[in-house]
Short mmCIF file of C-alpha atoms and ligand atoms in Angstrom, two decimals:
data_model
loop_
_atom_site.label_atom_id
_atom_site.label_comp_id
_atom_site.label_asym_id
_atom_site.label_seq_id
_atom_site.Cartn_x
_atom_site.Cartn_y
_atom_site.Cartn_z
CA MET A 1 0.23 -0.03 0.04
CA THR A 2 1.40 3.40 -0.91
CA LYS A 3 1.55 5.76 2.09
CA ASN A 4 1.32 9.44 2.03
CA ILE A 5 4.11 11.05 3.99
CA LEU A 6 4.33 14.72 4.76
CA ILE A 7 7.66 16.04 5.32
CA LEU A 8 7.97 19.13 7.74
CA ALA A 9 11.13 21.16 6.55
CA GLY A 10 12.22 24.68 6.78
CA GLY A 11 10.98 26.36 9.48
CA ILE A 12 12.67 29.56 11.04
CA SER A 13 15.78 28.45 12.78
CA LYS A 14 18.92 29.17 11.81
CA GLU A 15 19.42 25.58 10.37
CA ARG A 16 16.42 26.38 7.96
CA LEU A 17 18.44 25.37 5.06
CA ILE A 18 19.95 22.00 6.59
CA SER A 19 16.51 21.19 7.41
CA LEU A 20 15.50 22.00 3.69
CA ASP A 21 18.46 20.03 2.55
CA THR A 22 17.28 17.05 4.78
CA GLY A 23 13.56 17.42 3.60
CA PHE A 24 14.18 17.19 -0.36
CA GLN A 25 16.56 14.36 0.19
CA VAL A 26 14.06 12.36 2.52
CA ALA A 27 11.13 13.28 -0.16
CA LYS A 28 13.58 12.14 -3.22
CA GLU A 29 14.27 8.82 -1.40
CA LEU A 30 11.01 8.30 -0.49
CA LYS A 31 9.42 9.05 -4.00
CA LYS A 32 12.02 6.92 -5.71
CA ASN A 33 10.50 3.90 -3.82
CA GLY A 34 7.02 4.31 -4.52
CA TYR A 35 5.80 6.66 -1.59
CA LYS A 36 3.30 9.85 -1.94
CA VAL A 37 5.47 12.68 -0.90
CA LYS A 38 4.46 16.40 0.14
CA ILE A 39 6.88 18.75 1.95
CA SER A 40 5.36 21.70 3.99
CA GLU A 41 6.58 24.23 5.98
CA PRO A 42 5.45 24.20 9.60
CA ASP A 43 3.70 27.54 8.95
CA VAL A 44 -0.10 28.81 8.68
CA ASN A 45 -0.50 26.43 5.93
CA LEU A 46 0.20 23.20 7.51
CA SER A 47 -3.42 22.52 8.79
CA LYS A 48 -4.49 22.91 5.26
CA ASN A 49 -1.82 20.79 3.74
CA ILE A 50 -2.45 18.04 6.05
CA LYS A 51 -6.42 18.37 5.57
CA ILE A 52 -5.76 18.09 1.73
CA PHE A 53 -2.84 15.68 1.71
CA LYS A 54 -4.25 13.19 4.58
CA PRO A 55 -0.86 12.05 5.38
CA SER A 56 -0.79 8.68 7.35
CA ILE A 57 2.90 9.59 8.95
CA ILE A 58 4.58 13.35 9.43
CA PHE A 59 8.44 13.12 9.09
CA ASN A 60 9.78 15.61 10.92
CA ALA A 61 13.01 16.98 9.11
CA LEU A 62 13.09 20.04 11.11
CA HIS A 63 16.35 21.38 13.19
CA GLY A 64 16.77 23.85 15.84
CA GLN A 65 14.36 26.05 17.57
CA PHE A 66 10.55 25.43 16.65
CA GLY A 67 11.68 22.32 14.98
CA GLU A 68 13.67 20.09 17.79
CA ASP A 69 12.62 21.77 20.75
CA GLY A 70 9.16 20.25 21.67
CA TYR A 71 7.06 23.21 20.03
CA ILE A 72 6.42 21.84 16.69
CA GLN A 73 5.66 18.24 18.52
CA THR A 74 3.11 19.88 20.59
CA ILE A 75 1.12 20.93 17.40
CA LEU A 76 1.80 17.67 15.67
CA GLU A 77 0.07 15.96 19.09
CA ARG A 78 -3.14 17.65 18.03
CA PHE A 79 -3.23 16.48 14.71
CA LYS A 80 -3.09 13.09 16.33
CA ILE A 81 -1.01 11.72 13.06
CA PRO A 82 2.05 9.74 13.97
CA TYR A 83 5.12 11.85 13.80
CA THR A 84 8.87 10.75 13.70
CA HIS A 85 11.41 11.38 16.16
CA SER A 86 11.43 12.13 19.98
CA GLY A 87 8.19 13.58 21.22
CA VAL A 88 7.41 16.84 23.34
CA ILE A 89 9.05 16.89 26.58
CA ALA A 90 12.36 14.53 25.45
CA SER A 91 12.67 17.39 22.81
CA SER A 92 12.27 20.27 24.70
CA LEU A 93 14.88 18.67 27.43
CA ALA A 94 17.68 17.42 24.96
CA MET A 95 17.43 21.00 23.20
CA ASN A 96 18.07 23.00 26.31
CA LYS A 97 21.68 22.50 26.72
CA ILE A 98 21.78 23.67 30.35
CA ILE A 99 18.72 21.20 31.35
CA SER A 100 20.09 18.37 29.68
CA LYS A 101 23.73 18.62 31.18
CA LYS A 102 22.16 18.73 34.78
CA ILE A 103 20.38 15.38 33.95
CA PHE A 104 23.41 13.97 32.37
CA THR A 105 25.60 14.96 35.52
CA LYS A 106 22.70 13.55 38.06
CA ASN A 107 22.95 10.26 35.90
CA LYS A 108 26.78 10.10 36.18
CA ILE A 109 27.22 10.72 32.52
CA ASN A 110 30.20 13.15 32.22
CA THR A 111 29.90 16.54 30.67
CA PRO A 112 32.18 19.79 30.41
CA LYS A 113 31.96 21.90 33.55
CA TYR A 114 29.97 25.00 32.68
CA ILE A 115 28.81 28.25 34.17
CA HIS A 116 25.27 29.60 33.12
CA HIS A 117 25.38 33.11 32.31
CA SER A 118 22.54 35.30 32.31
CA TYR A 119 24.08 38.97 31.99
CA LYS A 120 23.06 39.59 35.30
CA LYS A 121 26.61 39.03 36.76
CA ASN A 122 29.10 42.12 36.74
CA TYR A 123 31.80 41.71 33.75
CA PHE A 124 34.88 41.17 36.12
CA GLU A 125 33.49 39.04 38.46
CA LEU A 126 32.34 36.62 35.67
CA ILE A 127 35.65 36.79 34.72
CA LYS A 128 36.91 35.71 38.26
CA ASP A 129 34.52 32.98 38.32
CA ILE A 130 35.67 31.72 34.94
CA GLU A 131 39.35 31.55 35.93
CA LYS A 132 38.33 29.96 39.30
CA LYS A 133 35.75 27.08 37.93
CA LEU A 134 36.61 26.43 34.10
CA LYS A 135 39.98 28.37 33.12
CA PHE A 136 40.73 29.86 29.79
CA PRO A 137 40.05 28.93 26.95
CA VAL A 138 36.20 28.54 27.29
CA VAL A 139 33.73 27.56 24.70
CA VAL A 140 30.76 30.24 24.60
CA LYS A 141 27.43 28.87 23.14
CA PRO A 142 23.82 29.36 22.68
CA ILE A 143 21.60 27.17 24.93
CA ASN A 144 19.21 26.15 22.53
CA GLU A 145 20.72 26.17 18.92
CA GLY A 146 22.44 23.57 16.63
CA SER A 147 24.98 23.16 13.99
CA SER A 148 27.83 24.98 16.02
CA VAL A 149 25.77 28.03 15.16
CA ASN A 150 27.03 30.98 17.42
CA VAL A 151 29.72 28.66 19.10
CA PHE A 152 32.89 30.44 19.94
CA ILE A 153 36.31 29.08 21.70
CA CYS A 154 37.41 32.13 23.77
CA THR A 155 40.29 33.52 25.24
CA LYS A 156 40.34 35.97 28.09
CA LYS A 157 41.51 38.63 25.57
CA ASN A 158 38.49 38.02 23.24
CA ILE A 159 35.72 37.04 25.24
CA SER A 160 34.05 40.36 26.34
CA LYS A 161 33.50 41.10 22.44
CA ILE A 162 32.23 37.70 21.93
CA LEU A 163 29.76 38.01 25.23
CA ASN A 164 28.28 41.39 23.74
CA SER A 165 27.86 39.88 20.42
CA MET A 166 25.57 36.94 22.09
CA LYS A 167 23.55 39.55 23.93
CA ILE A 168 20.55 38.33 21.59
CA TYR A 169 20.24 35.40 23.69
CA LYS A 170 19.62 36.95 26.81
CA GLU A 171 21.14 33.48 28.49
CA ILE A 172 24.17 31.76 27.35
CA LEU A 173 26.27 28.68 28.36
CA ILE A 174 29.99 28.94 28.93
CA GLU A 175 31.78 25.79 29.10
CA GLU A 176 35.23 24.54 30.10
CA PHE A 177 37.19 23.74 26.65
CA ILE A 178 37.71 20.30 26.07
CA GLY A 179 40.69 19.29 23.71
CA GLY A 180 41.40 15.81 22.03
CA ARG A 181 38.84 13.78 19.72
CA GLU A 182 35.55 14.55 18.44
CA ILE A 183 33.20 11.36 18.40
CA GLN A 184 29.77 10.84 17.72
CA VAL A 185 27.44 8.16 18.37
CA ALA A 186 23.83 7.08 16.52
CA ILE A 187 21.33 5.24 18.42
CA MET A 188 18.34 3.56 16.69
CA GLY A 189 15.61 3.04 19.04
CA SER A 190 17.07 0.60 21.78
CA THR A 191 20.02 -0.30 19.37
CA LYS A 192 23.58 1.13 19.49
CA LEU A 193 23.93 1.94 15.82
CA GLY A 194 27.52 2.96 15.79
CA ALA A 195 30.16 5.64 15.92
CA ILE A 196 32.03 7.79 13.98
CA GLU A 197 34.88 10.48 14.34
CA LEU A 198 35.32 13.83 12.80
CA ILE A 199 38.69 15.26 12.30
CA PRO A 200 37.83 19.01 11.23
CA LYS A 201 40.84 20.84 9.55
CA ARG A 202 39.35 24.11 11.06
CA LYS A 203 39.74 25.07 14.55
CA PHE A 204 36.88 23.37 15.60
CA TYR A 205 33.74 21.38 14.17
CA ASP A 206 31.92 24.68 13.31
CA TYR A 207 29.28 25.43 11.12
CA LYS A 208 31.80 25.76 7.84
CA ALA A 209 33.50 22.30 8.85
CA LYS A 210 30.22 20.72 9.14
CA TYR A 211 28.93 21.87 5.91
CA SER A 212 31.29 23.52 3.53
CA LYS A 213 32.86 20.79 1.30
CA ASN A 214 35.78 22.81 0.82
CA ALA A 215 36.25 22.60 4.83
CA LYS A 216 37.34 19.16 4.33
CA THR A 217 36.32 17.46 7.51
CA GLU A 218 37.77 13.88 7.69
CA HIS A 219 35.07 11.29 8.64
CA ILE A 220 36.89 8.05 10.09
CA ILE A 221 34.67 5.20 10.34
CA PRO A 222 35.29 2.71 12.18
CA VAL A 223 36.53 4.79 15.03
CA ASP A 224 40.23 3.78 15.86
CA LEU A 225 39.60 2.88 19.69
CA PRO A 226 39.70 -0.24 21.78
CA LYS A 227 36.39 -2.17 21.31
CA ASN A 228 35.74 -1.66 25.13
CA LYS A 229 36.22 2.17 25.07
CA LEU A 230 34.13 2.37 22.08
CA ASN A 231 31.64 0.40 24.02
CA GLU A 232 31.65 3.04 26.57
CA ALA A 233 30.70 5.82 24.38
CA MET A 234 27.64 3.69 22.99
CA ASP A 235 26.40 2.57 26.48
CA LEU A 236 26.68 6.49 27.53
CA SER A 237 24.85 7.57 24.08
CA LEU A 238 21.93 4.92 24.72
CA LYS A 239 21.59 5.69 28.49
CA ALA A 240 21.43 9.46 27.68
CA HIS A 241 18.73 8.44 25.02
CA LYS A 242 16.88 6.87 27.75
CA ILE A 243 17.07 8.97 30.59
CA ILE A 244 16.03 12.11 28.48
CA GLY A 245 13.22 9.86 27.09
CA CYS A 246 14.08 10.26 23.44
CA LYS A 247 12.48 7.93 20.43
CA GLY A 248 13.79 6.98 17.16
CA VAL A 249 16.96 7.84 15.74
CA THR A 250 19.36 10.38 18.15
CA ARG A 251 23.09 11.51 17.67
CA SER A 252 25.22 12.22 21.12
CA ASP A 253 28.09 14.45 20.60
CA PHE A 254 31.46 13.60 22.70
CA LYS A 255 34.69 14.95 23.04
CA PHE A 256 37.23 12.20 24.10
CA TYR A 257 40.30 13.71 25.90
CA ARG A 258 42.79 11.79 28.10
CA ASN A 259 40.96 8.77 27.82
CA LYS A 260 37.55 10.12 29.00
CA PHE A 261 34.48 11.13 27.18
CA TYR A 262 32.74 14.46 27.64
CA LEU A 263 29.26 14.45 26.57
CA LEU A 264 28.30 17.96 24.62
CA GLU A 265 24.72 17.26 23.84
CA ILE A 266 22.15 14.70 22.16
CA ASN A 267 20.75 15.71 18.91
CA THR A 268 17.04 14.54 18.69
CA GLN A 269 16.58 15.89 15.10
CA PRO A 270 20.17 14.57 13.45
CA GLY A 271 20.93 15.84 10.05
CA MET A 272 19.30 13.13 7.51
CA THR A 273 20.87 14.29 4.33
CA LYS A 274 22.54 11.21 2.25
CA LEU A 275 25.79 12.53 3.61
CA SER A 276 25.01 13.26 7.16
CA LEU A 277 26.60 11.56 10.29
CA VAL A 278 23.59 9.22 10.99
CA PRO A 279 22.88 7.98 7.38
CA GLU A 280 26.77 7.32 7.23
CA ILE A 281 27.11 5.46 10.49
CA ALA A 282 23.98 3.32 9.21
CA LYS A 283 25.45 2.84 5.62
CA TYR A 284 28.58 1.36 7.47
CA LYS A 285 26.37 -0.90 9.25
CA GLY A 286 24.73 -1.93 6.33
CA ILE A 287 21.48 -0.08 6.27
CA SER A 288 20.74 1.71 3.33
CA PHE A 289 19.29 5.36 3.25
CA ILE A 290 15.93 4.31 2.12
CA LYS A 291 15.74 1.31 4.85
CA LEU A 292 16.79 4.03 7.84
CA ILE A 293 13.90 6.30 6.70
CA GLU A 294 11.54 3.59 6.58
CA TRP A 295 12.60 2.37 9.76
CA ILE A 296 11.97 5.92 11.36
CA LEU A 297 8.80 6.10 9.86
CA LYS A 298 7.77 2.67 11.43
CA ASP A 299 8.81 3.94 14.62
CA ALA A 300 6.72 7.52 14.17
CA THR A 301 3.83 7.67 16.80
CA THR A 302 2.07 10.18 18.99
CA GLU A 303 2.40 10.44 22.60
CA LYS A 304 -1.32 10.89 23.45
N1 ADP B 1 33.31 22.40 25.70
C1 ADP B 1 33.92 22.14 24.59
N2 ADP B 1 35.20 21.96 24.31
C2 ADP B 1 35.78 21.76 23.34
N3 ADP B 1 34.96 22.01 21.80
C3 ADP B 1 33.45 22.03 22.22
C4 ADP B 1 33.12 22.23 23.29
N4 ADP B 1 31.63 22.51 22.97
C5 ADP B 1 31.54 22.47 21.61
N5 ADP B 1 32.65 22.32 21.31
C6 ADP B 1 32.75 22.10 19.75
O1 ADP B 1 31.63 23.09 19.20
C7 ADP B 1 30.75 21.94 18.41
C8 ADP B 1 29.60 22.25 18.68
O2 ADP B 1 29.36 22.03 19.95
P1 ADP B 1 27.78 21.35 20.47
O3 ADP B 1 27.58 21.57 22.03
O4 ADP B 1 27.64 20.00 19.85
O5 ADP B 1 26.60 22.32 19.67
P2 ADP B 1 25.70 22.19 18.70
O6 ADP B 1 24.11 21.96 19.00
O7 ADP B 1 25.94 23.68 17.93
O8 ADP B 1 26.41 21.04 17.65
C9 ADP B 1 31.68 20.71 18.73
O9 ADP B 1 31.02 19.43 18.12
C10 ADP B 1 32.95 20.79 19.19
O10 ADP B 1 33.67 20.77 18.01
MG1 MG B 2 26.59 18.99 18.17
#
């Protein structure tokens, strides 16, 4: 039976273009395999599109704010149509890096030390605090963005300028800088799908290192680590996936330094272009792009 799949893509977050790329590629793959597909923006026309197209499943290809943080999931619950990836609460917990780091720490998952800065503290006090708790350099980042948007490595010299440029956020996260390797793990339901190592040619795995072909980030699979060490990262990822209450596919981002894993975040809407990391890990494990998409569709549900 042909299924009608409505793909939600685009949106208003800073990751709009990445989401459209994911949406178009998933649509192309589904069409090639006999599905009826419609792409819709998560805007005022969504309700009309659903009424006319009558999808049996909604594939959420959105990233970032209003797509990955529980807001759109709440709206999708109202339509009572199964949708892919995590539900309302898990999406909002995972998207908020402060809340998810608190949950990681409570559950003995190592994550970089941090300061939650809301611009209420005097600048010099903040610097003193950073020197005492974290030491320079530090990583300054938004609490709820993705794709390394507005993530900066800061020294004592340039932090004032960066902090000023981040005032749009009202609240930010300042983390200790963790050197070493960049390793990411994909979880598929309750299965530890696999891991990949990224070796950026740039200063760190920033937006350009992620999406620009010229940046030439190296992807290493399988990851060159002893089996028990790699299993440790996989176990931590599955644990994070479960305690946050995630569903479907997630990707956990780690730094690996001095034989220790530091979980930076768990992504509930990981990139799903053919060249994205989760599809790359899946392919290595013998799961084709269409098989991965079909698994995600089959896993779609509503919470209520
Ligand atoms: N504490 C840290 N130490 C070192 N590098 C970091 C740290 N936090 C982030 N980074 C770098 O920035 C990238 C993006 O950070 P991440 O927390 O995963 O946010 P995003 O949601 O934007 O992907 C990471 O993949 C890593 O390269
Ligand atoms: Mg990340």
